[in-house]
PDB file of C-alpha atoms in Angstrom:
ATOM      1  CA  MET N   1      -0.087  -0.111  -0.133  1.00  0.00           C
ATOM      2  CA  SER N   2       1.373   3.357  -0.923  1.00  0.00           C
ATOM      3  CA  ARG N   3       1.916   6.143   1.573  1.00  0.00           C
ATOM      4  CA  VAL N   4      -0.838   8.145   0.115  1.00  0.00           C
ATOM      5  CA  THR N   5      -3.186   5.278   0.187  1.00  0.00           C
ATOM      6  CA  LYS N   6      -2.411   4.388   3.627  1.00  0.00           C
ATOM      7  CA  LEU N   7      -2.914   8.225   4.681  1.00  0.00           C
ATOM      8  CA  ALA N   8      -6.175   8.176   2.795  1.00  0.00           C
ATOM      9  CA  ALA N   9      -7.263   5.154   4.832  1.00  0.00           C
ATOM     10  CA  ILE N  10      -6.418   6.508   8.079  1.00  0.00           C
ATOM     11  CA  THR N  11      -7.954   9.789   7.269  1.00  0.00           C
ATOM     12  CA  ALA N  12     -11.357   7.932   6.391  1.00  0.00           C
ATOM     13  CA  VAL N  13     -11.206   5.762   9.483  1.00  0.00           C
ATOM     14  CA  SER N  14     -10.543   8.969  11.614  1.00  0.00           C
ATOM     15  CA  ALA N  15     -13.583  10.739   9.924  1.00  0.00           C
ATOM     16  CA  ALA N  16     -15.763   7.655  10.511  1.00  0.00           C
ATOM     17  CA  ALA N  17     -15.081   7.383  14.235  1.00  0.00           C
ATOM     18  CA  VAL N  18     -15.428  10.759  14.828  1.00  0.00           C
ATOM     19  CA  ALA N  19     -19.152  10.773  12.954  1.00  0.00           C
ATOM     20  CA  LEU N  20     -19.975   7.894  15.073  1.00  0.00           C
ATOM     21  CA  THR N  21     -18.740   9.335  18.358  1.00  0.00           C
ATOM     22  CA  ALA N  22     -20.018  12.882  17.777  1.00  0.00           C
ATOM     23  CA  THR N  23     -22.954  14.523  19.848  1.00  0.00           C
ATOM     24  CA  PRO N  24     -25.927  15.308  17.466  1.00  0.00           C
ATOM     25  CA  ALA N  25     -26.219  19.138  16.847  1.00  0.00           C
ATOM     26  CA  TRP N  26     -29.523  19.098  18.518  1.00  0.00           C
ATOM     27  CA  ALA N  27     -27.958  17.984  21.826  1.00  0.00           C
ATOM     28  CA  ASP N  28     -25.642  20.835  21.969  1.00  0.00           C
ATOM     29  CA  ASN N  29     -28.562  23.277  21.820  1.00  0.00           C
ATOM     30  CA  TRP N  30     -31.553  21.980  24.132  1.00  0.00           C
ATOM     31  CA  THR N  31     -31.544  20.430  27.201  1.00  0.00           C
ATOM     32  CA  ASN N  32     -33.785  17.690  28.783  1.00  0.00           C
ATOM     33  CA  GLY N  33     -36.437  19.927  30.606  1.00  0.00           C
ATOM     34  CA  PRO N  34     -39.557  22.035  30.280  1.00  0.00           C
ATOM     35  CA  PHE N  35     -40.168  23.957  26.982  1.00  0.00           C
ATOM     36  CA  THR N  36     -42.859  26.566  25.909  1.00  0.00           C
ATOM     37  CA  ALA N  37     -44.028  27.091  22.520  1.00  0.00           C
ATOM     38  CA  THR N  38     -45.961  30.281  21.610  1.00  0.00           C
ATOM     39  CA  ALA N  39     -47.807  31.091  18.369  1.00  0.00           C
ATOM     40  CA  ASN N  40     -46.266  34.019  16.595  1.00  0.00           C
ATOM     41  CA  SER N  41     -48.465  36.752  14.857  1.00  0.00           C
ATOM     42  CA  SER N  42     -49.922  34.189  12.308  1.00  0.00           C
ATOM     43  CA  SER N  43     -51.603  32.330  15.098  1.00  0.00           C
ATOM     44  CA  LEU N  44     -53.789  29.306  14.979  1.00  0.00           C
ATOM     45  CA  VAL N  45     -55.909  29.089  11.888  1.00  0.00           C
ATOM     46  CA  VAL N  46     -58.758  26.493  11.184  1.00  0.00           C
ATOM     47  CA  LYS N  47     -60.042  26.277   7.588  1.00  0.00           C
ATOM     48  CA  VAL N  48     -62.629  24.043   5.980  1.00  0.00           C
ATOM     49  CA  GLY N  49     -62.184  23.202   2.407  1.00  0.00           C
ATOM     50  CA  GLY N  50     -59.609  25.971   2.079  1.00  0.00           C
ATOM     51  CA  THR N  51     -61.813  28.503   3.708  1.00  0.00           C
ATOM     52  CA  THR N  52     -60.948  30.124   7.066  1.00  0.00           C
ATOM     53  CA  VAL N  53     -63.564  29.601   9.531  1.00  0.00           C
ATOM     54  CA  ALA N  54     -61.599  30.678  12.732  1.00  0.00           C
ATOM     55  CA  THR N  55     -58.533  32.454  13.796  1.00  0.00           C
ATOM     56  CA  CYS N  56     -57.246  32.125  17.077  1.00  0.00           C
ATOM     57  CA  SER N  57     -55.546  35.200  18.431  1.00  0.00           C
ATOM     58  CA  GLY N  58     -53.271  33.001  20.798  1.00  0.00           C
ATOM     59  CA  SER N  59     -52.139  29.483  21.489  1.00  0.00           C
ATOM     60  CA  THR N  60     -49.370  28.037  23.326  1.00  0.00           C
ATOM     61  CA  LEU N  61     -48.080  24.553  24.302  1.00  0.00           C
ATOM     62  CA  THR N  62     -46.020  23.595  27.124  1.00  0.00           C
ATOM     63  CA  GLY N  63     -44.283  20.357  28.014  1.00  0.00           C
ATOM     64  CA  ASN N  64     -40.816  18.612  28.099  1.00  0.00           C
ATOM     65  CA  MET N  65     -38.071  18.493  25.856  1.00  0.00           C
ATOM     66  CA  THR N  66     -35.484  15.973  25.520  1.00  0.00           C
ATOM     67  CA  ASP N  67     -31.820  16.653  24.187  1.00  0.00           C
ATOM     68  CA  THR N  68     -32.564  14.137  21.443  1.00  0.00           C
ATOM     69  CA  GLY N  69     -35.148  16.438  19.986  1.00  0.00           C
ATOM     70  CA  ALA N  70     -38.242  14.141  21.341  1.00  0.00           C
ATOM     71  CA  PHE N  71     -40.886  16.240  23.256  1.00  0.00           C
ATOM     72  CA  SER N  72     -44.136  15.448  25.081  1.00  0.00           C
ATOM     73  CA  VAL N  73     -46.786  18.423  25.023  1.00  0.00           C
ATOM     74  CA  THR N  74     -48.612  18.394  28.401  1.00  0.00           C
ATOM     75  CA  GLY N  75     -50.685  21.334  28.180  1.00  0.00           C
ATOM     76  CA  ALA N  76     -51.862  23.566  25.720  1.00  0.00           C
ATOM     77  CA  THR N  77     -54.191  26.519  25.070  1.00  0.00           C
ATOM     78  CA  ALA N  78     -56.291  27.979  22.304  1.00  0.00           C
ATOM     79  CA  THR N  79     -57.531  31.713  23.044  1.00  0.00           C
ATOM     80  CA  GLY N  80     -59.500  34.262  21.025  1.00  0.00           C
ATOM     81  CA  CYS N  81     -61.010  31.848  18.711  1.00  0.00           C
ATOM     82  CA  GLY N  82     -64.515  33.430  18.864  1.00  0.00           C
ATOM     83  CA  VAL N  83     -65.547  30.004  20.280  1.00  0.00           C
ATOM     84  CA  THR N  84     -64.430  27.889  23.085  1.00  0.00           C
ATOM     85  CA  VAL N  85     -61.545  25.602  22.104  1.00  0.00           C
ATOM     86  CA  THR N  86     -60.283  23.233  24.484  1.00  0.00           C
ATOM     87  CA  PRO N  87     -57.054  21.233  23.893  1.00  0.00           C
ATOM     88  CA  THR N  88     -57.618  17.579  25.188  1.00  0.00           C
ATOM     89  CA  GLY N  89     -55.928  13.986  25.211  1.00  0.00           C
ATOM     90  CA  PHE N  90     -52.478  14.863  26.965  1.00  0.00           C
ATOM     91  CA  PRO N  91     -49.923  13.888  26.595  1.00  0.00           C
ATOM     92  CA  TRP N  92     -49.090  14.667  22.644  1.00  0.00           C
ATOM     93  CA  SER N  93     -45.857  13.316  21.559  1.00  0.00           C
ATOM     94  CA  GLY N  94     -43.479  15.071  19.267  1.00  0.00           C
ATOM     95  CA  SER N  95     -40.106  14.970  17.715  1.00  0.00           C
ATOM     96  CA  PHE N  96     -37.726  17.213  15.762  1.00  0.00           C
ATOM     97  CA  THR N  97     -35.915  15.141  12.933  1.00  0.00           C
ATOM     98  CA  SER N  98     -34.044  16.422  10.185  1.00  0.00           C
ATOM     99  CA  GLY N  99     -35.769  19.404   9.512  1.00  0.00           C
ATOM    100  CA  THR N 100     -39.185  17.867  10.211  1.00  0.00           C
ATOM    101  CA  THR N 101     -41.230  18.547  13.627  1.00  0.00           C
ATOM    102  CA  GLN N 102     -44.088  16.096  14.145  1.00  0.00           C
ATOM    103  CA  ILE N 103     -46.790  16.110  16.896  1.00  0.00           C
ATOM    104  CA  ASN N 104     -48.689  13.269  17.234  1.00  0.00           C
ATOM    105  CA  GLY N 105     -51.927  12.810  19.147  1.00  0.00           C
ATOM    106  CA  PHE N 106     -53.120  16.539  18.582  1.00  0.00           C
ATOM    107  CA  LYS N 107     -56.755  17.008  19.896  1.00  0.00           C
ATOM    108  CA  MET N 108     -58.920  19.837  20.395  1.00  0.00           C
ATOM    109  CA  SER N 109     -62.697  20.319  20.862  1.00  0.00           C
ATOM    110  CA  ALA N 110     -64.737  22.921  19.626  1.00  0.00           C
ATOM    111  CA  LEU N 111     -68.645  23.360  19.081  1.00  0.00           C
ATOM    112  CA  GLY N 112     -69.369  19.701  19.893  1.00  0.00           C
ATOM    113  CA  CYS N 113     -66.740  18.174  18.018  1.00  0.00           C
ATOM    114  CA  THR N 114     -63.192  16.769  18.789  1.00  0.00           C
ATOM    115  CA  TYR N 115     -60.620  17.170  16.082  1.00  0.00           C
ATOM    116  CA  THR N 116     -57.881  14.745  15.952  1.00  0.00           C
ATOM    117  CA  GLY N 117     -54.689  14.460  13.713  1.00  0.00           C
ATOM    118  CA  ASN N 118     -50.953  14.192  13.459  1.00  0.00           C
ATOM    119  CA  LEU N 119     -49.483  17.430  12.499  1.00  0.00           C
ATOM    120  CA  SER N 120     -46.187  17.631  10.308  1.00  0.00           C
ATOM    121  CA  GLY N 121     -44.134  20.760   9.942  1.00  0.00           C
ATOM    122  CA  SER N 122     -40.873  22.458   9.278  1.00  0.00           C
ATOM    123  CA  TYR N 123     -38.437  24.178  11.554  1.00  0.00           C
ATOM    124  CA  THR N 124     -35.937  26.812  10.621  1.00  0.00           C
ATOM    125  CA  GLU N 125     -33.294  26.067  13.532  1.00  0.00           C
ATOM    126  CA  PRO N 126     -32.202  23.026  15.659  1.00  0.00           C
ATOM    127  CA  ALA N 127     -31.560  25.764  18.529  1.00  0.00           C
ATOM    128  CA  PRO N 128     -33.713  27.637  20.799  1.00  0.00           C
ATOM    129  CA  PRO N 129     -35.702  29.570  19.646  1.00  0.00           C
ATOM    130  CA  ALA N 130     -36.929  26.999  17.107  1.00  0.00           C
ATOM    131  CA  ILE N 131     -39.426  28.421  14.658  1.00  0.00           C
ATOM    132  CA  VAL N 132     -42.031  25.625  13.617  1.00  0.00           C
ATOM    133  CA  THR N 133     -44.589  26.068  10.953  1.00  0.00           C
ATOM    134  CA  PHE N 134     -47.236  23.764  10.571  1.00  0.00           C
ATOM    135  CA  THR N 135     -49.248  24.591   7.097  1.00  0.00           C
ATOM    136  CA  ASP N 136     -52.633  23.075   6.483  1.00  0.00           C
ATOM    137  CA  GLN N 137     -52.484  19.920   8.419  1.00  0.00           C
ATOM    138  CA  PRO N 138     -55.765  17.736   8.137  1.00  0.00           C
ATOM    139  CA  VAL N 139     -57.456  16.844  11.211  1.00  0.00           C
ATOM    140  CA  THR N 140     -60.611  14.636  11.599  1.00  0.00           C
ATOM    141  CA  GLY N 141     -63.537  15.438  13.426  1.00  0.00           C
ATOM    142  CA  SER N 142     -65.705  13.321  15.487  1.00  0.00           C
ATOM    143  CA  GLY N 143     -69.285  13.917  16.934  1.00  0.00           C
ATOM    144  CA  LEU N 144     -72.744  14.993  15.565  1.00  0.00           C
ATOM    145  CA  PHE N 145     -72.592  17.683  12.869  1.00  0.00           C
ATOM    146  CA  CYS N 146     -68.928  17.902  12.642  1.00  0.00           C
ATOM    147  CA  VAL N 147     -67.498  19.233   9.055  1.00  0.00           C
ATOM    148  CA  SER N 148     -64.859  17.087   7.250  1.00  0.00           C
ATOM    149  CA  ASN N 149     -62.036  18.727   5.214  1.00  0.00           C
ATOM    150  CA  VAL N 150     -60.588  20.555   8.240  1.00  0.00           C
ATOM    151  CA  THR N 151     -56.881  21.849   8.223  1.00  0.00           C
ATOM    152  CA  VAL N 152     -54.966  23.661  10.751  1.00  0.00           C
ATOM    153  CA  SER N 153     -52.071  26.113  10.450  1.00  0.00           C
ATOM    154  CA  VAL N 154     -49.841  27.771  13.074  1.00  0.00           C
ATOM    155  CA  THR N 155     -46.395  28.661  13.484  1.00  0.00           C
ATOM    156  CA  TYR N 156     -44.959  28.088  17.134  1.00  0.00           C
ATOM    157  CA  VAL N 157     -41.685  29.546  18.629  1.00  0.00           C
ATOM    158  CA  PHE N 158     -40.217  26.790  20.811  1.00  0.00           C
ATOM    159  CA  THR N 159     -37.997  28.072  23.802  1.00  0.00           C
ATOM    160  CA  GLN N 160     -36.596  26.923  27.119  1.00  0.00           C
ATOM    161  CA  PRO N 161     -36.382  28.814  30.181  1.00  0.00           C
TER     162      PRO N 161
END
């Protein structure tokens, strides 16, 4: 084996070892503990068939974050919606992975209907504050006289104390 080939092989093995032992970028930015996500100025928008039927002036999520990007939503609010909107079914699980944020088990009740779904959005930064945008995410309604083709859009800013 030539000296150049040996040097290239050593460099490749060293790079692989560093890649395998490096701490994920997420862990450098977040800590295990509480988080708060506050809706920005776009707030929480509910559409039926593409037509906006409700815009809430405020929304928050609270819960616990891990340094790996997994989180649990243990509380939520939706205010200024024109009707009473009640988040339920906690905890909701979530994760930040490769530019995508997922919230599973999303559940809110309004006007005698309960809307559930899994929200998938994108984030701008793996470090706090992380801006997460969910756009036209479908939710399914259950209850008497619930409408179908409902979507939820919201942008949250995730922070830690």
